Amino acid sequence: SGTARASIASPLPSALATARIIDDLGRVSYPEGIKSPKVELNINAKDSKFRYDRDFLLQFMKVCKEKPDMLPPLDAIGLEPVDQPNYPMTRGGSGRHRQSSNA
Amino acid sequence: NEDGEVQEVDMQAQAEGIRTVFNDPTNFNVKHPLYSSWTLWFDSPATKGRNLPQTPISAFPQTPLPQTPGPAAAHGWMEDIKRVISFDSVEEFWGLYNNIVPPSQLPPKANYYLFKEGIIPAWEDDANKNGGKWSIQLPKDKNRGNVDNFWLYTMLAAIGETFDPELTTADPAGPPPESLITGVIVSTRPQFYRISIWTRLSPASGAEDDPLRQRIERIGRHFKTGVLGYQENQKLNAPLATEVEFLSHKDSEKKGKGAKKIVV
């Protein structure tokens, strides 16, 4: 350690790192307004191998926003967004496009 | 100065309880495990030749079959594909999703590969070599507004393990059944997007009553209607667009000669 971890917003260990794996979905109760996973997907579930329907999963979108500690800087792996709104349509397969030739 | 402020949480009162991220977004104590662990990979012209977080193929738990040329043959293919992250819970998936570039914002000729941990996104992997893929091609100009949701819903069906309906009906006394899905891919090209679902197996015969073919077709129909939201009999073929169609990897290698496509 001693490495500066400036990108981490919270000095506390993230809940994600310490949370334990649910082993029985039936024992979890969700707050009012939150749907439980569809029961029929997990009739024979065991060993914490659960299946989840889309509606259940989508409920996490607005809640789980924290950037994962293990996510590398995206530009280091060449994963950078293009400026889509101004992106010119190329027709006729000329293959030319804006600012994509950095080789 | 708020920096030193300590959050006062009644830890003891809640210590015994199960707190999901919905009960307490910052102090939850359980997470939802996925059926499988997953790894996200990425490549684009910009990743080629970069030797930054290189992904040594040897770092992956290949099924050890040293006499087969498979993993070695995949090595060149995998050289430019970057491993982004692995995750095994619903909560981690969304943390990734909310901090990464959606397909509509990717440059042309980029690919995301979301595969089960230990399976590399290559035909040569033992989990893929006897398999095939469902795929759909979508013209870019008409689908810029759809592709991000299509890809999200495809990922959710993959990590939620709802593509393969066989998993619910398996004998509870036996081991957890193996899903046919190995991974999902979104590809951006100058004029179209493609989304693919890779399967472990592909039907050997064209017989309609082959149980494997029926299982594969159920995956394709779920992809078309449940995931992408098309009507069962909707025709999608158009300039730069394809139907939802299945092709074995072996037939893909033949480049169309004698290829037996299944269409739903």
Coordinates of C-alpha atoms in Angstrom, one line a residue:
Chain A
S1 CA 0.0 0.0 0.0
G2 CA 1.0 3.6 0.2
T3 CA -0.3 4.0 -3.3
A4 CA -2.5 6.9 -3.7
R5 CA -6.0 5.8 -4.6
A6 CA -7.4 9.1 -5.5
S7 CA -10.2 7.7 -7.7
I8 CA -11.9 6.0 -4.8
A9 CA -14.5 8.4 -3.5
S10 CA -15.1 6.7 -0.2
P11 CA -12.5 5.7 2.4
L12 CA -14.8 2.9 3.6
P13 CA -14.5 -0.6 2.1
S14 CA -17.3 -0.8 -0.3
A15 CA -20.4 -2.8 0.8
L16 CA -19.9 -4.8 -2.4
A17 CA -16.6 -6.1 -1.2
T18 CA -17.9 -7.3 2.2
A19 CA -21.5 -8.3 1.3
R20 CA -22.1 -12.1 1.4
I21 CA -23.7 -14.2 -1.3
I22 CA -27.4 -14.8 -0.9
D23 CA -27.9 -18.6 -0.5
D24 CA -31.7 -18.7 -0.1
L25 CA -33.7 -16.2 -2.2
G26 CA -36.8 -17.1 -0.1
R27 CA -35.3 -15.5 3.0
V28 CA -34.8 -12.1 1.4
S29 CA -37.5 -9.6 1.7
Y30 CA -37.4 -6.5 -0.5
P31 CA -38.7 -3.1 0.4
E32 CA -42.2 -2.2 -0.8
G33 CA -42.3 -1.4 -4.5
I34 CA -39.4 -3.8 -5.3
K35 CA -40.3 -7.0 -7.1
S36 CA -38.8 -10.3 -6.1
P37 CA -37.2 -12.5 -8.7
K38 CA -39.7 -14.7 -10.5
V39 CA -40.2 -17.8 -8.4
E40 CA -40.7 -20.2 -11.3
L41 CA -37.1 -19.5 -12.5
N42 CA -35.6 -21.0 -9.4
I43 CA -37.8 -24.0 -8.6
N44 CA -34.9 -26.4 -8.4
A45 CA -32.2 -23.8 -7.6
K46 CA -29.3 -24.8 -5.3
D47 CA -25.7 -23.9 -4.6
S48 CA -26.6 -20.2 -5.0
K49 CA -27.2 -20.8 -8.8
F50 CA -30.1 -18.5 -9.3
R51 CA -31.8 -17.2 -12.5
Y52 CA -33.3 -13.7 -12.6
D53 CA -35.9 -12.2 -14.9
R54 CA -35.3 -8.9 -16.7
D55 CA -37.8 -6.9 -14.7
F56 CA -36.1 -7.9 -11.4
L57 CA -32.6 -7.1 -12.8
L58 CA -33.6 -3.7 -14.2
Q59 CA -34.5 -2.5 -10.7
F60 CA -30.8 -2.4 -9.8
M61 CA -29.9 0.0 -12.6
K62 CA -30.6 3.2 -10.7
V63 CA -29.2 1.8 -7.4
C64 CA -25.8 0.2 -8.3
K65 CA -23.8 3.1 -9.8
E66 CA -20.5 2.7 -8.1
K67 CA -17.6 2.2 -10.5
P68 CA -16.0 -1.2 -9.8
D69 CA -12.6 -1.1 -8.2
M70 CA -11.3 -3.6 -10.7
L71 CA -12.4 -1.6 -13.8
P72 CA -9.2 -0.5 -15.6
P73 CA -9.0 3.0 -17.0
L74 CA -11.0 2.7 -20.2
D75 CA -8.7 4.7 -22.4
A76 CA -5.9 2.3 -21.5
I77 CA -7.6 -0.4 -23.3
G78 CA -8.7 1.7 -26.2
L79 CA -12.3 1.9 -25.0
E80 CA -13.4 5.4 -25.5
P81 CA -16.7 6.8 -26.6
V82 CA -17.0 8.5 -30.0
D83 CA -18.9 11.8 -30.1
Q84 CA -22.0 10.2 -31.6
P85 CA -24.3 13.1 -32.1
N86 CA -22.0 14.7 -34.6
Y87 CA -21.0 11.4 -36.1
P88 CA -21.4 11.6 -39.9
M89 CA -23.1 8.8 -41.6
T90 CA -20.9 7.2 -44.2
R91 CA -22.7 5.8 -47.1
G92 CA -21.4 3.7 -49.9
G93 CA -18.9 1.9 -47.8
S94 CA -16.1 4.4 -48.2
G95 CA -14.9 3.3 -44.8
R96 CA -13.8 6.8 -43.8
H97 CA -14.9 8.0 -40.5
R98 CA -14.0 10.7 -38.1
Q99 CA -10.9 10.5 -35.9
S100 CA -10.8 6.7 -35.9
S101 CA -7.4 6.3 -37.5
N102 CA -4.9 6.7 -34.7
A103 CA -2.7 4.0 -36.0
Chain B
N1 CA -15.2 20.3 7.1
E2 CA -17.3 17.3 6.1
D3 CA -14.3 15.1 5.1
G4 CA -14.0 13.6 8.6
E5 CA -17.6 13.1 9.1
V6 CA -18.4 9.6 10.2
Q7 CA -21.6 8.0 9.1
E8 CA -23.6 7.1 12.1
V9 CA -25.4 4.0 11.3
D10 CA -27.2 1.9 13.8
M11 CA -25.0 -1.1 13.0
Q12 CA -26.1 -3.3 15.9
A13 CA -29.8 -3.0 15.2
Q14 CA -29.3 -4.1 11.7
A15 CA -26.4 -6.5 12.1
E16 CA -28.6 -9.6 12.2
G17 CA -30.8 -8.6 9.3
I18 CA -30.4 -9.2 5.6
R19 CA -30.0 -5.9 3.9
T20 CA -30.1 -5.8 0.1
V21 CA -28.9 -2.9 -1.9
F22 CA -32.6 -1.8 -2.1
N23 CA -32.8 -1.6 1.7
D24 CA -29.5 0.2 2.1
P25 CA -27.6 1.3 -1.0
T26 CA -24.4 2.1 0.8
N27 CA -24.4 -0.4 3.6
F28 CA -26.0 -3.6 2.2
N29 CA -24.7 -6.9 3.5
V30 CA -25.9 -9.4 0.9
K31 CA -25.5 -9.5 -2.9
H32 CA -27.3 -11.5 -5.6
P33 CA -25.0 -14.2 -7.0
L34 CA -25.2 -14.9 -10.7
Y35 CA -25.7 -18.4 -12.0
S36 CA -22.2 -18.1 -13.5
S37 CA -19.3 -15.7 -13.3
W38 CA -18.8 -13.6 -16.4
T39 CA -15.9 -11.8 -18.1
L40 CA -16.3 -8.8 -20.4
W41 CA -13.8 -8.5 -23.2
F42 CA -13.4 -5.7 -25.7
D43 CA -11.6 -5.0 -29.0
S44 CA -11.6 -2.3 -31.6
P45 CA -9.0 -0.9 -34.0
A46 CA -7.7 1.2 -31.2
T47 CA -6.9 -1.8 -29.0
K48 CA -4.7 -3.4 -31.6
G49 CA -1.0 -3.3 -30.8
R50 CA -1.6 -1.8 -27.4
N51 CA 0.5 -3.8 -24.9
L52 CA -1.1 -2.2 -21.9
P53 CA -3.3 -4.6 -20.0
Q54 CA -2.4 -7.5 -22.2
T55 CA -4.4 -10.6 -21.7
P56 CA -2.2 -13.7 -21.4
I57 CA -4.2 -16.6 -22.7
S58 CA -2.4 -18.8 -20.1
A59 CA -4.1 -16.8 -17.4
F60 CA -7.4 -18.6 -18.2
P61 CA -8.4 -22.0 -16.9
Q62 CA -8.5 -23.7 -20.2
T63 CA -9.6 -27.3 -20.1
P64 CA -6.2 -29.0 -20.3
L65 CA -6.0 -30.7 -23.6
P66 CA -2.5 -29.9 -24.7
Q67 CA -2.5 -32.1 -27.7
T68 CA -5.3 -30.1 -29.4
P69 CA -4.2 -27.1 -31.4
G70 CA -7.3 -25.1 -30.3
P71 CA -6.1 -22.7 -27.6
A72 CA -2.9 -22.2 -29.5
A73 CA -4.8 -21.4 -32.7
A74 CA -6.9 -18.9 -30.7
H75 CA -3.8 -17.1 -29.4
G76 CA -3.4 -14.8 -32.4
W77 CA -7.1 -14.0 -32.4
M78 CA -7.1 -13.2 -28.7
E79 CA -4.0 -11.0 -28.8
D80 CA -5.9 -7.8 -29.5
I81 CA -8.9 -8.6 -27.3
K82 CA -8.7 -6.9 -24.0
R83 CA -10.1 -8.4 -20.8
V84 CA -12.1 -5.6 -19.2
I85 CA -13.4 -7.1 -15.9
S86 CA -15.0 -10.2 -14.4
F87 CA -18.0 -10.2 -12.1
D88 CA -20.3 -12.7 -10.4
S89 CA -23.1 -10.7 -8.8
V90 CA -26.1 -8.6 -10.1
E91 CA -24.8 -5.6 -8.1
E92 CA -21.3 -5.8 -9.7
F93 CA -22.8 -6.1 -13.2
W94 CA -24.7 -2.8 -12.8
G95 CA -21.7 -1.1 -11.4
L96 CA -19.9 -2.0 -14.6
Y97 CA -22.9 -1.2 -16.8
N98 CA -23.2 2.3 -15.3
N99 CA -19.5 3.1 -15.9
I100 CA -18.8 1.8 -19.4
V101 CA -19.4 2.9 -23.0
P102 CA -22.7 1.8 -24.5
P103 CA -22.6 0.2 -28.0
S104 CA -24.1 3.3 -29.7
Q105 CA -21.0 5.2 -28.5
L106 CA -18.4 2.7 -29.7
P107 CA -16.4 3.4 -32.8
P108 CA -17.1 1.2 -35.9
K109 CA -15.4 -2.2 -35.9
A110 CA -15.6 -2.6 -32.1
N111 CA -16.9 -5.6 -30.2
Y112 CA -17.9 -6.4 -26.7
Y113 CA -17.7 -10.1 -25.7
L114 CA -19.5 -11.1 -22.5
F115 CA -18.5 -14.8 -21.8
K116 CA -18.7 -17.1 -18.9
E117 CA -15.5 -17.1 -16.8
G118 CA -13.0 -19.5 -18.2
I119 CA -14.4 -19.5 -21.8
I120 CA -12.5 -17.3 -24.2
P121 CA -14.6 -15.7 -27.0
A122 CA -13.1 -17.8 -29.7
W123 CA -14.4 -20.8 -31.7
E124 CA -11.4 -22.8 -30.6
D125 CA -12.3 -22.8 -26.9
D126 CA -13.5 -26.3 -25.9
A127 CA -16.8 -24.8 -24.7
N128 CA -17.4 -23.3 -28.2
K129 CA -15.9 -25.6 -30.7
N130 CA -19.0 -27.8 -31.1
G131 CA -21.4 -24.9 -30.8
G132 CA -22.8 -22.2 -32.9
K133 CA -24.5 -18.8 -32.6
W134 CA -27.8 -17.1 -33.0
S135 CA -27.3 -13.7 -34.4
I136 CA -29.2 -10.7 -35.9
Q137 CA -27.8 -7.9 -38.0
L138 CA -29.4 -4.4 -37.7
P139 CA -28.8 -1.4 -39.9
K140 CA -27.1 1.3 -38.0
D141 CA -29.1 4.3 -39.1
K142 CA -32.4 2.8 -38.0
N143 CA -31.2 1.2 -34.8
R144 CA -28.9 3.8 -33.1
G145 CA -31.7 4.3 -30.6
N146 CA -32.4 0.6 -30.1
V147 CA -29.0 -1.0 -29.9
D148 CA -28.1 0.0 -26.4
N149 CA -31.3 -1.5 -25.0
F150 CA -31.0 -4.6 -27.2
W151 CA -27.5 -5.2 -25.9
L152 CA -28.6 -4.6 -22.3
Y153 CA -31.5 -7.0 -22.6
T154 CA -29.2 -9.5 -24.2
M155 CA -26.8 -9.3 -21.4
L156 CA -29.5 -9.5 -18.8
A157 CA -30.9 -12.7 -20.4
A158 CA -27.4 -14.1 -20.4
I159 CA -26.4 -13.3 -16.8
G160 CA -29.9 -13.9 -15.5
E161 CA -29.7 -17.3 -17.3
T162 CA -33.1 -17.0 -18.9
F163 CA -32.1 -17.9 -22.5
D164 CA -32.1 -21.6 -21.9
P165 CA -35.4 -22.7 -20.4
E166 CA -34.2 -26.3 -19.7
L167 CA -32.5 -25.2 -16.5
T168 CA -35.7 -25.0 -14.6
T169 CA -36.9 -28.5 -15.4
A170 CA -33.8 -30.4 -14.5
D171 CA -33.9 -33.1 -11.8
P172 CA -33.3 -31.3 -8.5
A173 CA -31.4 -34.4 -7.2
G174 CA -28.8 -34.1 -9.9
P175 CA -26.0 -31.5 -10.4
P176 CA -27.0 -28.0 -11.5
P177 CA -27.7 -28.4 -15.2
E178 CA -25.3 -26.9 -17.7
S179 CA -26.6 -24.0 -19.7
L180 CA -26.1 -24.1 -23.5
I181 CA -25.1 -20.4 -23.5
T182 CA -21.4 -19.6 -23.4
G183 CA -21.5 -15.9 -24.2
V184 CA -23.0 -13.0 -26.0
I185 CA -21.4 -10.4 -28.4
V186 CA -22.3 -7.0 -29.8
S187 CA -20.4 -5.8 -32.8
T188 CA -20.4 -2.4 -34.4
R189 CA -19.6 -2.0 -38.0
P190 CA -19.6 1.1 -40.2
Q191 CA -23.2 0.4 -41.4
F192 CA -24.7 -2.1 -39.0
Y193 CA -24.8 -3.6 -35.6
R194 CA -24.7 -7.4 -34.9
I195 CA -25.8 -9.1 -31.7
S196 CA -24.9 -12.8 -31.2
I197 CA -25.7 -15.5 -28.6
W198 CA -23.1 -18.3 -28.6
T199 CA -24.1 -21.9 -27.7
R200 CA -22.1 -24.8 -26.4
L201 CA -23.7 -27.2 -28.9
S202 CA -25.3 -27.1 -32.3
P203 CA -27.8 -29.6 -33.7
A204 CA -26.0 -32.2 -35.8
S205 CA -29.0 -33.1 -37.9
G206 CA -31.6 -31.0 -39.7
A207 CA -34.4 -33.1 -38.2
E208 CA -37.1 -30.9 -36.7
D209 CA -37.7 -33.4 -33.9
D210 CA -34.1 -33.4 -32.7
P211 CA -34.4 -32.4 -29.0
L212 CA -31.2 -30.4 -29.2
R213 CA -32.5 -28.5 -32.2
Q214 CA -35.8 -27.8 -30.4
R215 CA -33.8 -26.5 -27.4
I216 CA -31.7 -24.3 -29.6
E217 CA -34.8 -23.0 -31.4
R218 CA -36.4 -22.1 -28.1
I219 CA -33.3 -20.0 -27.3
G220 CA -33.6 -18.2 -30.7
R221 CA -37.3 -17.5 -30.3
H222 CA -36.8 -16.1 -26.8
F223 CA -34.0 -13.9 -28.2
K224 CA -36.3 -12.6 -31.0
T225 CA -39.5 -12.1 -29.0
G226 CA -38.7 -12.0 -25.3
V227 CA -35.4 -10.1 -25.5
L228 CA -35.5 -8.0 -28.7
G229 CA -39.3 -7.5 -28.6
Y230 CA -40.2 -8.6 -32.2
Q231 CA -43.3 -10.5 -33.1
E232 CA -42.9 -14.2 -33.5
N233 CA -43.6 -14.2 -37.2
Q234 CA -42.2 -10.7 -38.0
K235 CA -40.0 -10.6 -41.1
L236 CA -36.8 -8.7 -40.4
N237 CA -34.8 -9.3 -43.5
A238 CA -34.0 -6.0 -45.3
P239 CA -31.0 -4.2 -46.7
L240 CA -28.2 -4.6 -44.1
A241 CA -30.6 -6.5 -41.8
T242 CA -31.0 -10.2 -41.2
E243 CA -33.5 -12.5 -39.6
V244 CA -32.6 -14.0 -36.3
E245 CA -30.6 -16.9 -37.5
F246 CA -28.5 -19.8 -36.2
L247 CA -25.3 -21.1 -37.7
S248 CA -22.9 -23.6 -36.3
H249 CA -19.3 -22.4 -35.9
K250 CA -18.2 -25.2 -38.2
D251 CA -20.6 -24.0 -40.9
S252 CA -19.4 -20.4 -40.4
E253 CA -15.9 -21.5 -41.1
K254 CA -17.0 -23.0 -44.4
K255 CA -18.0 -19.4 -45.4
G256 CA -21.5 -20.3 -46.5
K257 CA -20.8 -23.4 -48.5
G258 CA -23.3 -26.0 -47.4
A259 CA -24.2 -24.0 -44.3
K260 CA -27.5 -25.0 -42.7
K261 CA -29.1 -21.9 -41.2
I262 CA -32.0 -22.1 -38.8
V263 CA -34.3 -19.1 -38.8
V264 CA -36.9 -18.1 -36.3

